[in-house]
Coordinates of C-alpha atoms and ligand atoms in Angstrom, one line a residue:
X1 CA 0.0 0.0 0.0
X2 CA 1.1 3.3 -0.9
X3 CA 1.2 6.7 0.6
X4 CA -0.8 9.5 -1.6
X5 CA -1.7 13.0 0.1
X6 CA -0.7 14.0 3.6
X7 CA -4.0 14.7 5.5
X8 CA -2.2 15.4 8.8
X9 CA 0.7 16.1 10.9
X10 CA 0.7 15.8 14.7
X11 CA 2.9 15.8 16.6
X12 CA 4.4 12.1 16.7
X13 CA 3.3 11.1 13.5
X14 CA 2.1 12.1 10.0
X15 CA -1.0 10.6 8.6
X16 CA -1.2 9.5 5.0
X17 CA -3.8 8.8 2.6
X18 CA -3.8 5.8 0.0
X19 CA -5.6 5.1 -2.9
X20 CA -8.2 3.0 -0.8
X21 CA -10.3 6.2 0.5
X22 CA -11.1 3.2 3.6
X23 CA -7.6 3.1 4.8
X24 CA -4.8 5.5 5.9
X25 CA -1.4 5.1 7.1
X26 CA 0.3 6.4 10.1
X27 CA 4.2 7.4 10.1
X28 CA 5.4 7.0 13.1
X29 CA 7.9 10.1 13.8
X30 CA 10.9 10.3 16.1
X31 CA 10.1 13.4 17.6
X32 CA 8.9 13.6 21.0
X33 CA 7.3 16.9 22.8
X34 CA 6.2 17.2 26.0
X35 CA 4.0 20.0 28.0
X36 CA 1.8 20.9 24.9
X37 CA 4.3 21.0 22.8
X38 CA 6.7 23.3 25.1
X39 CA 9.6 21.1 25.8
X40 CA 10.6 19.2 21.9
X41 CA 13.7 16.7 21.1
X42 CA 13.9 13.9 18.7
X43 CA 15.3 10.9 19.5
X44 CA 16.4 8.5 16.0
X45 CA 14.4 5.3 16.3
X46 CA 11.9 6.1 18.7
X47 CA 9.0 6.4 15.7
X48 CA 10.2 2.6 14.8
X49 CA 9.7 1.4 18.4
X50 CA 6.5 2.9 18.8
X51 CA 5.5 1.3 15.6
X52 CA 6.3 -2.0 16.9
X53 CA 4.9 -1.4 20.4
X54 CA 1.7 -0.2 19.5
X55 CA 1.3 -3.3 16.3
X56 CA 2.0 -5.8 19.2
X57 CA -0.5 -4.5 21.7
X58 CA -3.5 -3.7 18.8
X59 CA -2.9 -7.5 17.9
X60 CA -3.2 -8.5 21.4
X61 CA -6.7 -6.2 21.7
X62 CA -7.6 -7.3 18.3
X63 CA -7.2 -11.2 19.5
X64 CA -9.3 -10.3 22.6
X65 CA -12.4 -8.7 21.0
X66 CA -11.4 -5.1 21.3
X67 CA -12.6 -3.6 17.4
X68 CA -9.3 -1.5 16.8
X69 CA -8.3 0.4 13.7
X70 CA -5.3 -1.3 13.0
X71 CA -4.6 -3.3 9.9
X72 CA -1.1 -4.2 9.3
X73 CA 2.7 -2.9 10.3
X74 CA 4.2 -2.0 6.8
X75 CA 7.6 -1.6 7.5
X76 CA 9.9 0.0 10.5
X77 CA 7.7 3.1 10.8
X78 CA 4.7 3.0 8.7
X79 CA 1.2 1.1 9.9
X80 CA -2.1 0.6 8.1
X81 CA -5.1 1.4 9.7
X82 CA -8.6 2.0 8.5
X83 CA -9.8 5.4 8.1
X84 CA -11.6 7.0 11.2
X85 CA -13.9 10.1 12.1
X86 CA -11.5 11.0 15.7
X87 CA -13.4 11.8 18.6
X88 CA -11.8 14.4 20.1
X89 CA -11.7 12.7 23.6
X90 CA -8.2 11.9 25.5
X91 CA -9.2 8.7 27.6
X92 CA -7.4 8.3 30.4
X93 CA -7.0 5.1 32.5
X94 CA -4.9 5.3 35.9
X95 CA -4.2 2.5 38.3
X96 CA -1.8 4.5 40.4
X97 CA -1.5 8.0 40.9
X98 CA 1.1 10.1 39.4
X99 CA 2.1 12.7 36.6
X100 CA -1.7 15.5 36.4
X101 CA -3.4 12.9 39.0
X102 CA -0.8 13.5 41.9
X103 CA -0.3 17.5 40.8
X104 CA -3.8 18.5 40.5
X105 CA -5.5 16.8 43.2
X106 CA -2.6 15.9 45.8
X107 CA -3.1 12.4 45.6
X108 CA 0.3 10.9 46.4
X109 CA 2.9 10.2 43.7
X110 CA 3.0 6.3 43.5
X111 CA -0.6 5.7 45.6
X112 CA -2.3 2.4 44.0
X113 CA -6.2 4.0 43.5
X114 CA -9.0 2.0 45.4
X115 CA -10.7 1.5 41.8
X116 CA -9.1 2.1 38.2
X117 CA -10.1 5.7 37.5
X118 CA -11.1 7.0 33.5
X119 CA -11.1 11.0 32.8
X120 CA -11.8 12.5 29.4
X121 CA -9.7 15.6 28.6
X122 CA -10.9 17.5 25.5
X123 CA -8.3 16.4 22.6
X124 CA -7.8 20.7 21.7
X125 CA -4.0 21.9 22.4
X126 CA -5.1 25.6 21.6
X127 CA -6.9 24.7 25.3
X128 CA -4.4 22.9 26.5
X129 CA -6.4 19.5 26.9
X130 CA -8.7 20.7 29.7
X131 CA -10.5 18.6 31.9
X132 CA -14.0 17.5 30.3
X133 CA -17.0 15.9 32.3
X134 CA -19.8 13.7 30.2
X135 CA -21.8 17.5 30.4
X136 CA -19.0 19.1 28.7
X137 CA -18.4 16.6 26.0
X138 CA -22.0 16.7 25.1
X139 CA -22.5 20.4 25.1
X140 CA -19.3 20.4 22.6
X141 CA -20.9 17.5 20.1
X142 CA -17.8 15.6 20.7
X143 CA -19.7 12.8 20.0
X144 CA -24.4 12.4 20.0
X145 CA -25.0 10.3 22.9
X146 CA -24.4 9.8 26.9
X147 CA -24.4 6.5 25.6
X148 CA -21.7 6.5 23.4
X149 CA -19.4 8.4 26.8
X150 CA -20.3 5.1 28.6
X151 CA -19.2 2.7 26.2
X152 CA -15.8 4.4 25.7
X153 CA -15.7 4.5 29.3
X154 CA -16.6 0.8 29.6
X155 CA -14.2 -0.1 26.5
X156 CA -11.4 1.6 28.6
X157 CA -11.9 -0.6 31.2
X158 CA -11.6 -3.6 29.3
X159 CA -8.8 -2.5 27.4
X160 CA -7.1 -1.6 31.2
X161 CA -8.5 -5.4 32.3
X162 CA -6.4 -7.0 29.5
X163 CA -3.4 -4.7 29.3
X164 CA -3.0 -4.7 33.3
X165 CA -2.6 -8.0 33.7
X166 CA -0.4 -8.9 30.4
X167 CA 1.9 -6.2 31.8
X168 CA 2.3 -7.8 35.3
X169 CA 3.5 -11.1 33.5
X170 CA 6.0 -8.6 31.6
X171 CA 7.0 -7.4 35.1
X172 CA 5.4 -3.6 34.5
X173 CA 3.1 -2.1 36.2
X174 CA 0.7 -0.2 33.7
X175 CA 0.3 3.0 36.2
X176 CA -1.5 5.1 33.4
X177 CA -2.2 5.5 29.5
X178 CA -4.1 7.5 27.3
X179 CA -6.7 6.2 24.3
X180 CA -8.2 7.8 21.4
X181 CA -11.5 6.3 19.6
X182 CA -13.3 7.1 16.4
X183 CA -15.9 6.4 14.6
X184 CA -15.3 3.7 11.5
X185 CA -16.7 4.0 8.3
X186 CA -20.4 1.7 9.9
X187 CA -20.3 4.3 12.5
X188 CA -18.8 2.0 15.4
X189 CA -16.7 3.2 17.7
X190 CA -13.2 1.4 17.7
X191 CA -10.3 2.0 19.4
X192 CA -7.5 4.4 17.2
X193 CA -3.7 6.4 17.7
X194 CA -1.3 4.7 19.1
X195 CA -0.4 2.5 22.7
X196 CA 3.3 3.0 23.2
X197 CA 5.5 4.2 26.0
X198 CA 4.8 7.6 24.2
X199 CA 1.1 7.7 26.0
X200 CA 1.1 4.9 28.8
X201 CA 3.3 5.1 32.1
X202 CA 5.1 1.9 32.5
X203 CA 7.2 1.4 35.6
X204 CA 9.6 -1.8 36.3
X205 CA 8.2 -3.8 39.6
X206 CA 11.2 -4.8 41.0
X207 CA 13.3 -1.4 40.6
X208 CA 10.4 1.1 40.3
X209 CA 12.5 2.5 37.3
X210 CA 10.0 4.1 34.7
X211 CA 10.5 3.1 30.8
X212 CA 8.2 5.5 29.3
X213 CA 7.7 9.3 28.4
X214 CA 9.0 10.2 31.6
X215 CA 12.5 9.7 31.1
X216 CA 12.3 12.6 28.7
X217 CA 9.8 14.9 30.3
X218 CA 12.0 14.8 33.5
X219 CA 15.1 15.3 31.8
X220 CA 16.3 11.2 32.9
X221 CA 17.6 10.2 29.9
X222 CA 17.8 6.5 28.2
X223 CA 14.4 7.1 26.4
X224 CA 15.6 4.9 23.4
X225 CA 16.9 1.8 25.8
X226 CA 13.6 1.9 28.0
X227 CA 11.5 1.9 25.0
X228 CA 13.8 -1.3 23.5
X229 CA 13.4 -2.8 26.5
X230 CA 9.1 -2.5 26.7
X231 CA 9.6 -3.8 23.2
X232 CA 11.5 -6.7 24.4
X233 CA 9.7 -7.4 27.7
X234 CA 6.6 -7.7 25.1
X235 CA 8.4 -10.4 22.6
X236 CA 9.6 -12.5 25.1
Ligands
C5P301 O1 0.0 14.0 32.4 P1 -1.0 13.0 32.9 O2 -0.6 12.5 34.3 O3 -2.4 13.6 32.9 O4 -0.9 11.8 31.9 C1 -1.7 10.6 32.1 C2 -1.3 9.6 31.0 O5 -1.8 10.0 29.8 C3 0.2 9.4 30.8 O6 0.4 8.0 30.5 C4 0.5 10.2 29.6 O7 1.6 9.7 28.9 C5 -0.8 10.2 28.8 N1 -1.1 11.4 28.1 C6 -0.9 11.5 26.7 N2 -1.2 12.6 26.0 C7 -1.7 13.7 26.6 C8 -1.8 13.7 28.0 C9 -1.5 12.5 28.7 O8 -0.5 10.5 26.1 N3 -1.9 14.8 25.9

């Protein structure tokens, strides 16, 4: 499959169109950015490992029932997915507080939560991703129906339930991650983006040492081998 127009660049990957109007690929980039764009670096290879990441974890949802827009990994950076209306909605599913959690609410850093917790941020940098309750993301048409807000919600919990779990056995613990759905060309609402270390907390059990986004938002360093070695924890 090959690329055509660009339709979009974000900010960790471009968006292609091919010559099926039903399917578009994603190039994953090496650029990273953190604090709404604010802090930027690249780091050569990192698109390619989010690639991989992502394919192995939307093949492990896929295989569990979870409707996801992935198709096929093309090569090191490139993946084929089918064509999506986004939702603007940032899901986000926390089993232990840290990162916004800890700063906004005082919740202490590294506190296991009594029950898995789901926000919804409002996918808008010009806003800075605020804060969005079902009220909010109805009043904004960001998608028709309360009950389309409670399956996402329910989907994120199930998506939580298998990648917890699978983690563990990896020794991670899966402290946090964000999702993005959209609407497929039948109007179903499947899971889209990307799951890498880019958009999920992952920190070692035994060491506490975090392998994720982290490493570069506070300035740790050893993105690229933390990232290698989430990819590797998830092959073997
Ligand atoms: O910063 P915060 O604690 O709210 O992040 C929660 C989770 O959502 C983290 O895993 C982070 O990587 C992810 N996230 C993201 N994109 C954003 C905001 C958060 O992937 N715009």
């Amino acid at each position: 499959m090959e690329k055509t127009n660009l339709l979009y660049e974000g900010k960790a990957k471009k968006i292609w169109e091919t010559k099926d109007p039903d399917l578009l690929i994603s190039e994953f980039k090496d650029d990273l950015t953190a604090f709404n764009g604010e802090k930027k670096s690249s780091e050569e290879g990192k698109g390619a490992l989010n690639n991989k990441i992502s394919t192995e974890l939307f093949k492990l949802l896929n295989n569990k029932g979870i409707p996801t827009h992935f198709v096929e990994i093309l090569d090191d950076n490139n993946m084929l997915h089918k064509r999506c209306e986004v939702i603007l909605i940032e899901v986000i599913v926390r089993n232990i507080a840290t990162g916004s959690l800890s700063k906004n609410l005082g919740i202490e850093d590294g506190k296991t939560l009594p029950f898995t917790l789901v926000e919804f941020d409002y996918k808008n940098d010009e806003l800075g991703d605020p804060k969005l309750n079902d009220q909010h993301a109805l009043i904004l048409e960001l998608v028709q129906y309360q009950d389309e807000l409670d399956k996402i919600r329910r989907v994120a919990r199930e998506i939580n339930d298998i990648l917890k779990p699978f983690f563990k056995t990896k020794g991670l613990n899966l402290v946090d991650f964000k999702l993005e759905f959209g609407y497929d060309k039948d109007r179903n609402i499947i899971l889209i983006d990307e799951i890498s270390p880019d958009n999920c907390r992952f920190w070692d059990i035994n060491s506490g040492q975090k392998l994720d986004k982290d490493r570069f938002r506070q300035g740790l360093g050893g993105l690229k081998v933390a990232y290698e070695e989430v990819l590797n924890r998830i092959l073997n």
